[in-house]
């Protein structure tokens, strides 16, 4: 009977693990960009195009363009490319002067994990004037010679300092959330799968009652841990987005919760 109880407990724990979201290696990252990291271009770009490994949530994404003096270059509101949900586009309304520029980006996919980074490109001194206004279009184009589009990001691309989904605090909060969920599912599974089966055996009522009380206590402890971790994860997500946003004041809890798929999932 004890062996059967252990087997059923292991089965319940395994089912709980399978129900956990598979977030490992699912974080979004920059795949290619135009202008790209380390590019030297001779045509002033009218758009920044960043392609990621997964579709970014527009409400939780941002792009900044900074010149060598650290001044922000005005960009039009971000938009998703009409042909690819993985491409973020930021239009540049004014002609750029020659020099070195830094692109600072932040994105979060549907899993809600905020990632950020930055890279540099150079606009050469013999720059040709870009043709056409910077207006939203399905595919923004510039005349030849075109900036190089890189299939893989070179060493110039790196993560900027800041709090994101790779930070230790964020990881701890996420795993506490998973553990709480596991304990809840495991306690419920033990109560119904194990105690339900042994109820047919010749066990005294006192043993059954004690086991049921312990199972309920474990499940309640897991529920409390899950509730605390869920709230902590909300604020950790908000802190990660605000830490690297171009306008932290605009990244409100209201926007994050109601304006993104991650927020909708959190409400559920």
CSV table of C-alpha atoms in Angstrom, one decimal, residues 23-257:
chain,number,residue,atom,x,y,z
A,23,UNK,CA,9.7,29.0,-20.3
A,24,UNK,CA,13.3,27.7,-20.5
A,25,UNK,CA,15.1,29.1,-23.5
A,26,UNK,CA,12.0,30.9,-24.6
A,27,UNK,CA,13.2,34.4,-24.0
A,28,UNK,CA,13.0,36.7,-27.0
A,29,UNK,CA,16.2,38.1,-28.5
A,30,UNK,CA,17.3,40.3,-31.4
A,31,UNK,CA,17.9,38.3,-34.6
A,32,UNK,CA,18.7,41.0,-37.1
A,33,UNK,CA,18.4,44.8,-37.5
A,34,UNK,CA,18.6,47.5,-40.2
A,35,UNK,CA,20.8,49.4,-39.7
A,36,UNK,CA,22.6,46.5,-38.0
A,37,UNK,CA,25.1,46.3,-35.3
A,38,UNK,CA,28.5,47.7,-36.4
A,39,UNK,CA,27.2,48.8,-39.8
A,40,UNK,CA,28.7,51.9,-41.5
A,41,UNK,CA,26.1,53.3,-43.8
A,42,UNK,CA,26.1,56.1,-46.3
A,43,UNK,CA,22.4,56.7,-46.7
A,44,UNK,CA,20.6,58.3,-43.7
A,45,UNK,CA,18.0,55.8,-42.5
A,46,UNK,CA,14.4,56.8,-42.2
A,47,UNK,CA,13.5,53.7,-40.2
A,48,UNK,CA,14.9,51.4,-37.6
A,49,UNK,CA,13.8,47.8,-38.2
A,50,UNK,CA,14.5,45.2,-35.5
A,51,UNK,CA,13.5,41.6,-35.9
A,52,UNK,CA,13.3,39.4,-32.9
A,53,UNK,CA,13.1,35.6,-32.3
A,54,UNK,CA,9.4,36.0,-31.3
A,55,UNK,CA,6.6,38.4,-31.8
A,56,UNK,CA,7.1,41.4,-29.4
A,57,UNK,CA,4.2,42.8,-27.3
A,58,UNK,CA,3.9,46.4,-28.6
A,59,UNK,CA,2.8,47.7,-25.2
A,60,UNK,CA,5.9,46.3,-23.5
A,61,UNK,CA,8.5,47.2,-26.2
A,62,UNK,CA,10.5,50.3,-26.9
A,63,UNK,CA,13.3,51.6,-29.1
A,64,UNK,CA,15.5,54.6,-28.5
A,65,UNK,CA,18.0,56.2,-30.8
A,66,UNK,CA,20.8,58.1,-29.1
A,67,UNK,CA,23.6,60.2,-30.7
A,68,UNK,CA,27.2,60.3,-29.6
A,69,UNK,CA,26.4,63.2,-27.2
A,70,UNK,CA,23.8,61.1,-25.5
A,71,UNK,CA,20.9,63.0,-26.9
A,72,UNK,CA,17.7,61.2,-27.8
A,73,UNK,CA,16.7,61.4,-31.5
A,74,UNK,CA,12.9,61.8,-31.9
A,75,UNK,CA,11.2,58.7,-33.2
A,76,UNK,CA,7.6,58.2,-34.3
A,77,UNK,CA,5.5,55.7,-32.3
A,78,UNK,CA,6.5,52.1,-32.6
A,79,UNK,CA,4.6,49.8,-35.0
A,80,UNK,CA,4.6,46.2,-36.0
A,81,UNK,CA,5.6,45.4,-39.6
A,82,UNK,CA,2.6,44.4,-41.7
A,83,UNK,CA,4.5,41.5,-43.1
A,84,UNK,CA,6.0,40.1,-40.0
A,85,UNK,CA,4.8,40.2,-36.4
A,86,UNK,CA,8.4,39.7,-35.2
A,87,UNK,CA,9.6,43.0,-36.7
A,88,UNK,CA,9.4,46.3,-34.8
A,89,UNK,CA,9.7,49.5,-36.8
A,90,UNK,CA,10.5,53.0,-35.5
A,91,UNK,CA,10.3,55.8,-38.1
A,92,UNK,CA,12.8,58.6,-38.0
A,93,UNK,CA,11.1,61.8,-38.9
A,94,UNK,CA,14.2,64.0,-39.3
A,95,UNK,CA,17.3,63.5,-41.4
A,96,UNK,CA,20.2,62.2,-39.3
A,97,UNK,CA,23.6,64.0,-39.2
A,98,UNK,CA,26.7,61.9,-39.8
A,99,UNK,CA,28.1,60.3,-36.7
A,100,UNK,CA,27.8,57.3,-34.4
A,101,UNK,CA,24.4,56.3,-33.1
A,102,UNK,CA,23.3,53.9,-30.4
A,103,UNK,CA,20.1,51.9,-30.7
A,104,UNK,CA,18.7,50.8,-27.3
A,105,UNK,CA,15.8,48.4,-27.4
A,106,UNK,CA,13.5,46.6,-25.1
A,107,UNK,CA,11.0,43.9,-25.9
A,108,UNK,CA,8.8,41.3,-24.2
A,109,UNK,CA,7.0,38.4,-26.0
A,110,UNK,CA,3.8,36.8,-25.0
A,111,UNK,CA,5.6,35.0,-22.1
A,112,UNK,CA,6.2,38.5,-20.7
A,113,UNK,CA,9.9,38.1,-20.1
A,114,UNK,CA,11.4,41.6,-20.7
A,115,UNK,CA,14.8,41.6,-22.6
A,116,UNK,CA,16.9,44.6,-23.6
A,117,UNK,CA,20.1,45.4,-25.3
A,118,UNK,CA,21.9,48.0,-27.4
A,119,UNK,CA,24.2,48.3,-30.4
A,120,UNK,CA,25.9,51.0,-32.5
A,121,UNK,CA,26.0,52.0,-36.1
A,122,UNK,CA,27.8,54.8,-37.9
A,123,UNK,CA,26.4,57.2,-40.5
A,124,UNK,CA,29.4,58.1,-42.7
A,125,UNK,CA,30.4,61.7,-43.3
A,126,UNK,CA,29.7,61.4,-47.1
A,127,UNK,CA,26.1,60.7,-46.3
A,128,UNK,CA,23.6,60.8,-49.2
A,129,UNK,CA,20.2,62.4,-48.4
A,130,UNK,CA,17.5,59.8,-47.8
A,131,UNK,CA,14.6,59.9,-50.2
A,132,UNK,CA,10.9,60.1,-49.2
A,133,UNK,CA,9.2,61.1,-45.9
A,134,UNK,CA,9.2,58.8,-42.9
A,135,UNK,CA,5.5,57.8,-43.0
A,136,UNK,CA,4.2,54.4,-41.8
A,137,UNK,CA,4.2,51.9,-44.6
A,138,UNK,CA,4.2,48.1,-44.8
A,139,UNK,CA,7.8,48.0,-45.7
A,140,UNK,CA,10.1,51.0,-45.4
A,141,UNK,CA,12.8,51.2,-48.1
A,142,UNK,CA,15.8,53.4,-48.7
A,143,UNK,CA,17.8,53.8,-52.0
A,144,UNK,CA,21.0,51.8,-52.6
A,145,UNK,CA,23.4,51.4,-51.2
A,146,UNK,CA,21.3,49.8,-48.5
A,147,UNK,CA,22.5,49.1,-45.0
A,148,UNK,CA,23.7,45.6,-44.3
A,149,UNK,CA,21.2,43.2,-42.8
A,150,UNK,CA,23.0,40.8,-40.5
A,151,UNK,CA,21.7,37.3,-40.0
A,152,UNK,CA,23.6,37.0,-36.7
A,153,UNK,CA,24.5,39.7,-34.3
A,154,UNK,CA,28.2,40.4,-33.8
A,155,UNK,CA,30.1,41.2,-30.6
A,156,UNK,CA,29.0,44.9,-30.7
A,157,UNK,CA,25.5,43.9,-29.6
A,158,UNK,CA,25.3,43.5,-25.8
A,159,UNK,CA,22.8,43.8,-23.0
A,160,UNK,CA,22.7,47.1,-21.3
A,161,UNK,CA,22.8,47.2,-17.5
A,162,UNK,CA,19.4,46.9,-15.9
A,163,UNK,CA,16.8,44.8,-14.3
A,164,UNK,CA,15.2,42.2,-16.6
A,165,UNK,CA,14.0,38.6,-16.8
A,166,UNK,CA,17.6,37.4,-16.4
A,167,UNK,CA,18.1,39.2,-13.1
A,168,UNK,CA,18.4,37.0,-10.0
A,169,UNK,CA,15.5,38.6,-8.2
A,170,UNK,CA,13.2,38.1,-11.2
A,171,UNK,CA,14.3,34.5,-11.6
A,172,UNK,CA,13.7,33.8,-7.9
A,173,UNK,CA,10.2,35.3,-8.0
A,174,UNK,CA,9.3,33.2,-11.1
A,175,UNK,CA,10.5,30.0,-9.5
A,176,UNK,CA,8.7,30.7,-6.3
A,177,UNK,CA,5.6,31.1,-8.4
A,178,UNK,CA,6.2,27.7,-10.1
A,179,UNK,CA,6.9,26.0,-6.8
A,180,UNK,CA,3.7,27.4,-5.3
A,181,UNK,CA,1.8,26.1,-8.3
A,182,UNK,CA,3.4,22.7,-8.0
A,183,UNK,CA,2.6,22.4,-4.3
A,184,UNK,CA,-1.1,23.3,-4.9
A,185,UNK,CA,-1.4,20.8,-7.7
A,186,UNK,CA,0.5,18.1,-5.8
A,187,UNK,CA,-1.6,18.6,-2.7
A,188,UNK,CA,-4.9,18.3,-4.6
A,189,UNK,CA,-3.6,15.3,-6.6
A,190,UNK,CA,-2.6,13.6,-3.4
A,191,UNK,CA,-5.9,14.2,-1.8
A,192,UNK,CA,-8.0,12.9,-4.7
A,193,UNK,CA,-5.7,10.3,-6.3
A,194,UNK,CA,-4.0,8.8,-3.2
A,195,UNK,CA,-6.5,9.2,-0.5
A,196,UNK,CA,-9.3,8.4,-2.8
A,197,UNK,CA,-7.7,5.0,-3.6
A,198,UNK,CA,-6.7,4.1,-0.1
A,199,UNK,CA,-10.2,4.9,1.2
A,200,UNK,CA,-11.1,1.4,-0.1
A,201,UNK,CA,-8.4,-0.2,2.1
A,202,UNK,CA,-8.9,-1.3,5.7
A,203,UNK,CA,-7.4,1.9,7.2
A,204,UNK,CA,-8.8,3.5,10.3
A,205,UNK,CA,-10.8,6.7,10.1
A,206,UNK,CA,-8.1,8.5,12.2
A,207,UNK,CA,-5.4,7.7,9.6
A,208,UNK,CA,-7.6,8.9,6.8
A,209,UNK,CA,-8.6,12.1,8.6
A,210,UNK,CA,-5.0,12.9,9.5
A,211,UNK,CA,-3.8,12.3,5.9
A,212,UNK,CA,-6.6,14.5,4.6
A,213,UNK,CA,-5.8,17.3,7.0
A,214,UNK,CA,-2.1,17.2,6.0
A,215,UNK,CA,-3.0,17.2,2.3
A,216,UNK,CA,-5.3,20.2,2.8
A,217,UNK,CA,-2.7,22.0,4.8
A,218,UNK,CA,0.0,21.5,2.1
A,219,UNK,CA,-2.4,22.7,-0.6
A,220,UNK,CA,-3.3,25.8,1.5
A,221,UNK,CA,0.3,26.6,2.1
A,222,UNK,CA,1.0,26.3,-1.6
A,223,UNK,CA,-2.0,28.5,-2.4
A,224,UNK,CA,-0.7,31.2,-0.1
A,225,UNK,CA,2.8,31.0,-1.6
A,226,UNK,CA,1.3,31.1,-5.1
A,227,UNK,CA,-0.8,34.2,-4.3
A,228,UNK,CA,2.2,36.1,-2.8
A,229,UNK,CA,4.4,35.1,-5.8
A,230,UNK,CA,1.8,36.1,-8.3
A,231,UNK,CA,1.6,39.6,-6.9
A,232,UNK,CA,5.4,39.8,-6.6
A,233,UNK,CA,5.7,38.7,-10.2
A,234,UNK,CA,3.4,41.4,-11.3
A,235,UNK,CA,5.5,44.1,-9.7
A,236,UNK,CA,8.8,42.4,-10.8
A,237,UNK,CA,7.5,42.5,-14.4
A,238,UNK,CA,6.6,46.2,-14.0
A,239,UNK,CA,9.9,47.0,-12.5
A,240,UNK,CA,11.8,45.2,-15.3
A,241,UNK,CA,9.8,47.1,-18.0
A,242,UNK,CA,10.2,50.5,-16.3
A,243,UNK,CA,14.0,50.0,-15.6
A,244,UNK,CA,14.8,50.0,-19.3
A,245,UNK,CA,11.9,51.9,-20.9
A,246,UNK,CA,12.6,55.1,-22.8
A,247,UNK,CA,9.7,56.7,-20.9
A,248,UNK,CA,9.2,54.9,-17.5
A,249,UNK,CA,6.3,57.2,-16.6
A,250,UNK,CA,4.4,55.9,-19.7
A,251,UNK,CA,4.9,52.2,-18.6
A,252,UNK,CA,2.1,52.1,-16.1
A,253,UNK,CA,0.6,49.0,-14.5
A,254,UNK,CA,-2.6,49.8,-16.3
A,255,UNK,CA,-0.9,49.7,-19.7
A,256,UNK,CA,1.0,46.5,-18.9
A,257,UNK,CA,-1.9,44.6,-17.5
